[in-house]
Amino acid sequence: MDKSNHPRRIKGLGEVSIRVRDLDAMHKFYEEVVGLEVLPTGGCARRDESFVFFKVAEGYGDHTQNLALFEASAQCFLITRLYN
């Protein structure tokens, strides 16, 4: 790829969202196997019945980088931010 066409480099991702068929299994995998910390949602440290957020890294520009898992059947909308 010609780098001159892309003068700005991405320094981090705000959120990465994945729709999953088995939220309970994926929640357990990312928390217990991968070791990611569950982030608070809705003002308390809990998992909503249709989604869960995990902290991936401190991030860039005072924003935590996170992974969001959504139940495949949930009607959710999330904006993914790029920091450059």
mmCIF file with all atom_site columns, C-alpha atoms in Angstrom:
data_model
loop_
_atom_site.group_PDB
_atom_site.id
_atom_site.type_symbol
_atom_site.label_atom_id
_atom_site.label_alt_id
_atom_site.label_comp_id
_atom_site.label_asym_id
_atom_site.label_entity_id
_atom_site.label_seq_id
_atom_site.pdbx_PDB_ins_code
_atom_site.Cartn_x
_atom_site.Cartn_y
_atom_site.Cartn_z
_atom_site.occupancy
_atom_site.B_iso_or_equiv
_atom_site.pdbx_formal_charge
_atom_site.auth_seq_id
_atom_site.auth_comp_id
_atom_site.auth_asym_id
_atom_site.auth_atom_id
_atom_site.pdbx_PDB_model_num
ATOM 1  C CA . MET A 1 1  ? 0.000   0.000   0.000  1.00 0.00 ? 1  MET A CA 1
ATOM 2  C CA . ASP A 1 2  ? 1.274   3.442   -0.887 1.00 0.00 ? 2  ASP A CA 1
ATOM 3  C CA . LYS A 1 3  ? 1.619   5.269   2.456  1.00 0.00 ? 3  LYS A CA 1
ATOM 4  C CA . SER A 1 4  ? 1.532   8.675   0.751  1.00 0.00 ? 4  SER A CA 1
ATOM 5  C CA . ASN A 1 5  ? -2.218  8.162   0.243  1.00 0.00 ? 5  ASN A CA 1
ATOM 6  C CA . HIS A 1 6  ? -2.682  7.801   4.016  1.00 0.00 ? 6  HIS A CA 1
ATOM 7  C CA . PRO A 1 7  ? -0.828  10.650  5.752  1.00 0.00 ? 7  PRO A CA 1
ATOM 8  C CA . ARG A 1 8  ? -2.502  10.019  9.153  1.00 0.00 ? 8  ARG A CA 1
ATOM 9  C CA . ARG A 1 9  ? -1.809  6.923   11.184 1.00 0.00 ? 9  ARG A CA 1
ATOM 10 C CA . ILE A 1 10 ? -4.397  5.437   13.510 1.00 0.00 ? 10 ILE A CA 1
ATOM 11 C CA . LYS A 1 11 ? -3.090  5.506   17.084 1.00 0.00 ? 11 LYS A CA 1
ATOM 12 C CA . GLY A 1 12 ? -5.872  3.505   18.669 1.00 0.00 ? 12 GLY A CA 1
ATOM 13 C CA . LEU A 1 13 ? -9.410  2.192   18.467 1.00 0.00 ? 13 LEU A CA 1
ATOM 14 C CA . GLY A 1 14 ? -12.142 3.348   20.820 1.00 0.00 ? 14 GLY A CA 1
ATOM 15 C CA . GLU A 1 15 ? -14.428 0.356   20.679 1.00 0.00 ? 15 GLU A CA 1
ATOM 16 C CA . VAL A 1 16 ? -14.517 -2.901  18.790 1.00 0.00 ? 16 VAL A CA 1
ATOM 17 C CA . SER A 1 17 ? -17.968 -4.487  18.679 1.00 0.00 ? 17 SER A CA 1
ATOM 18 C CA . ILE A 1 18 ? -18.777 -8.121  17.982 1.00 0.00 ? 18 ILE A CA 1
ATOM 19 C CA . ARG A 1 19 ? -22.224 -9.730  17.719 1.00 0.00 ? 19 ARG A CA 1
ATOM 20 C CA . VAL A 1 20 ? -22.160 -13.233 19.190 1.00 0.00 ? 20 VAL A CA 1
ATOM 21 C CA . ARG A 1 21 ? -24.613 -16.133 19.241 1.00 0.00 ? 21 ARG A CA 1
ATOM 22 C CA . ASP A 1 22 ? -23.741 -17.292 22.768 1.00 0.00 ? 22 ASP A CA 1
ATOM 23 C CA . LEU A 1 23 ? -23.089 -14.233 24.922 1.00 0.00 ? 23 LEU A CA 1
ATOM 24 C CA . ASP A 1 24 ? -22.610 -16.239 28.127 1.00 0.00 ? 24 ASP A CA 1
ATOM 25 C CA . ALA A 1 25 ? -19.893 -18.432 26.573 1.00 0.00 ? 25 ALA A CA 1
ATOM 26 C CA . MET A 1 26 ? -18.094 -15.471 24.979 1.00 0.00 ? 26 MET A CA 1
ATOM 27 C CA . HIS A 1 27 ? -18.335 -13.449 28.206 1.00 0.00 ? 27 HIS A CA 1
ATOM 28 C CA . LYS A 1 28 ? -16.714 -16.323 30.093 1.00 0.00 ? 28 LYS A CA 1
ATOM 29 C CA . PHE A 1 29 ? -14.023 -16.764 27.395 1.00 0.00 ? 29 PHE A CA 1
ATOM 30 C CA . TYR A 1 30 ? -12.937 -13.109 27.288 1.00 0.00 ? 30 TYR A CA 1
ATOM 31 C CA . GLU A 1 31 ? -13.043 -12.701 31.072 1.00 0.00 ? 31 GLU A CA 1
ATOM 32 C CA . GLU A 1 32 ? -11.583 -16.028 32.247 1.00 0.00 ? 32 GLU A CA 1
ATOM 33 C CA . VAL A 1 33 ? -9.393  -17.208 29.354 1.00 0.00 ? 33 VAL A CA 1
ATOM 34 C CA . VAL A 1 34 ? -8.211  -13.947 27.779 1.00 0.00 ? 34 VAL A CA 1
ATOM 35 C CA . GLY A 1 35 ? -8.245  -12.121 31.133 1.00 0.00 ? 35 GLY A CA 1
ATOM 36 C CA . LEU A 1 36 ? -10.077 -8.940  30.131 1.00 0.00 ? 36 LEU A CA 1
ATOM 37 C CA . GLU A 1 37 ? -11.721 -6.810  32.825 1.00 0.00 ? 37 GLU A CA 1
ATOM 38 C CA . VAL A 1 38 ? -15.491 -6.301  32.596 1.00 0.00 ? 38 VAL A CA 1
ATOM 39 C CA . LEU A 1 39 ? -16.323 -2.592  32.412 1.00 0.00 ? 39 LEU A CA 1
ATOM 40 C CA . PRO A 1 40 ? -19.271 -0.984  34.203 1.00 0.00 ? 40 PRO A CA 1
ATOM 41 C CA . THR A 1 41 ? -22.407 -0.487  32.112 1.00 0.00 ? 41 THR A CA 1
ATOM 42 C CA . GLY A 1 42 ? -25.374 1.604   33.079 1.00 0.00 ? 42 GLY A CA 1
ATOM 43 C CA . GLY A 1 43 ? -23.595 3.019   36.116 1.00 0.00 ? 43 GLY A CA 1
ATOM 44 C CA . CYS A 1 44 ? -22.869 -0.296  37.834 1.00 0.00 ? 44 CYS A CA 1
ATOM 45 C CA . ALA A 1 45 ? -20.362 -3.119  37.428 1.00 0.00 ? 45 ALA A CA 1
ATOM 46 C CA . ARG A 1 46 ? -22.631 -5.683  35.813 1.00 0.00 ? 46 ARG A CA 1
ATOM 47 C CA . ARG A 1 47 ? -23.339 -7.250  32.480 1.00 0.00 ? 47 ARG A CA 1
ATOM 48 C CA . ASP A 1 48 ? -26.568 -6.243  30.794 1.00 0.00 ? 48 ASP A CA 1
ATOM 49 C CA . GLU A 1 49 ? -28.591 -9.202  29.537 1.00 0.00 ? 49 GLU A CA 1
ATOM 50 C CA . SER A 1 50 ? -27.829 -8.334  25.894 1.00 0.00 ? 50 SER A CA 1
ATOM 51 C CA . PHE A 1 51 ? -24.269 -6.945  25.971 1.00 0.00 ? 51 PHE A CA 1
ATOM 52 C CA . VAL A 1 52 ? -21.002 -6.764  27.909 1.00 0.00 ? 52 VAL A CA 1
ATOM 53 C CA . PHE A 1 53 ? -18.000 -4.400  27.669 1.00 0.00 ? 53 PHE A CA 1
ATOM 54 C CA . PHE A 1 54 ? -14.393 -5.366  28.405 1.00 0.00 ? 54 PHE A CA 1
ATOM 55 C CA . LYS A 1 55 ? -11.378 -3.113  28.941 1.00 0.00 ? 55 LYS A CA 1
ATOM 56 C CA . VAL A 1 56 ? -8.670  -3.875  26.371 1.00 0.00 ? 56 VAL A CA 1
ATOM 57 C CA . ALA A 1 57 ? -6.165  -1.091  27.145 1.00 0.00 ? 57 ALA A CA 1
ATOM 58 C CA . GLU A 1 58 ? -5.873  2.403   28.571 1.00 0.00 ? 58 GLU A CA 1
ATOM 59 C CA . GLY A 1 59 ? -6.229  3.747   25.063 1.00 0.00 ? 59 GLY A CA 1
ATOM 60 C CA . TYR A 1 60 ? -5.388  7.084   23.571 1.00 0.00 ? 60 TYR A CA 1
ATOM 61 C CA . GLY A 1 61 ? -6.500  10.576  24.519 1.00 0.00 ? 61 GLY A CA 1
ATOM 62 C CA . ASP A 1 62 ? -7.960  9.527   27.891 1.00 0.00 ? 62 ASP A CA 1
ATOM 63 C CA . HIS A 1 63 ? -10.347 7.035   26.269 1.00 0.00 ? 63 HIS A CA 1
ATOM 64 C CA . THR A 1 64 ? -10.338 3.395   27.302 1.00 0.00 ? 64 THR A CA 1
ATOM 65 C CA . GLN A 1 65 ? -10.053 0.943   24.438 1.00 0.00 ? 65 GLN A CA 1
ATOM 66 C CA . ASN A 1 66 ? -12.734 -1.684  24.835 1.00 0.00 ? 66 ASN A CA 1
ATOM 67 C CA . LEU A 1 67 ? -14.347 -4.727  23.335 1.00 0.00 ? 67 LEU A CA 1
ATOM 68 C CA . ALA A 1 68 ? -18.141 -4.825  23.242 1.00 0.00 ? 68 ALA A CA 1
ATOM 69 C CA . LEU A 1 69 ? -19.982 -8.121  22.840 1.00 0.00 ? 69 LEU A CA 1
ATOM 70 C CA . PHE A 1 70 ? -23.625 -7.966  21.809 1.00 0.00 ? 70 PHE A CA 1
ATOM 71 C CA . GLU A 1 71 ? -26.142 -10.784 21.705 1.00 0.00 ? 71 GLU A CA 1
ATOM 72 C CA . ALA A 1 72 ? -26.678 -11.452 17.982 1.00 0.00 ? 72 ALA A CA 1
ATOM 73 C CA . SER A 1 73 ? -30.433 -10.966 18.342 1.00 0.00 ? 73 SER A CA 1
ATOM 74 C CA . ALA A 1 74 ? -30.135 -7.666  20.284 1.00 0.00 ? 74 ALA A CA 1
ATOM 75 C CA . GLN A 1 75 ? -31.147 -4.450  18.567 1.00 0.00 ? 75 GLN A CA 1
ATOM 76 C CA . CYS A 1 76 ? -28.135 -2.314  19.529 1.00 0.00 ? 76 CYS A CA 1
ATOM 77 C CA . PHE A 1 77 ? -26.245 0.498   17.824 1.00 0.00 ? 77 PHE A CA 1
ATOM 78 C CA . LEU A 1 78 ? -22.700 1.459   18.734 1.00 0.00 ? 78 LEU A CA 1
ATOM 79 C CA . ILE A 1 79 ? -20.424 4.029   17.161 1.00 0.00 ? 79 ILE A CA 1
ATOM 80 C CA . THR A 1 80 ? -16.799 2.934   16.858 1.00 0.00 ? 80 THR A CA 1
ATOM 81 C CA . ARG A 1 81 ? -14.288 5.758   17.298 1.00 0.00 ? 81 ARG A CA 1
ATOM 82 C CA . LEU A 1 82 ? -10.893 5.937   15.648 1.00 0.00 ? 82 LEU A CA 1
ATOM 83 C CA . TYR A 1 83 ? -8.197  8.064   17.284 1.00 0.00 ? 83 TYR A CA 1
ATOM 84 C CA . ASN A 1 84 ? -5.581  9.491   14.995 1.00 0.00 ? 84 ASN A CA 1
#
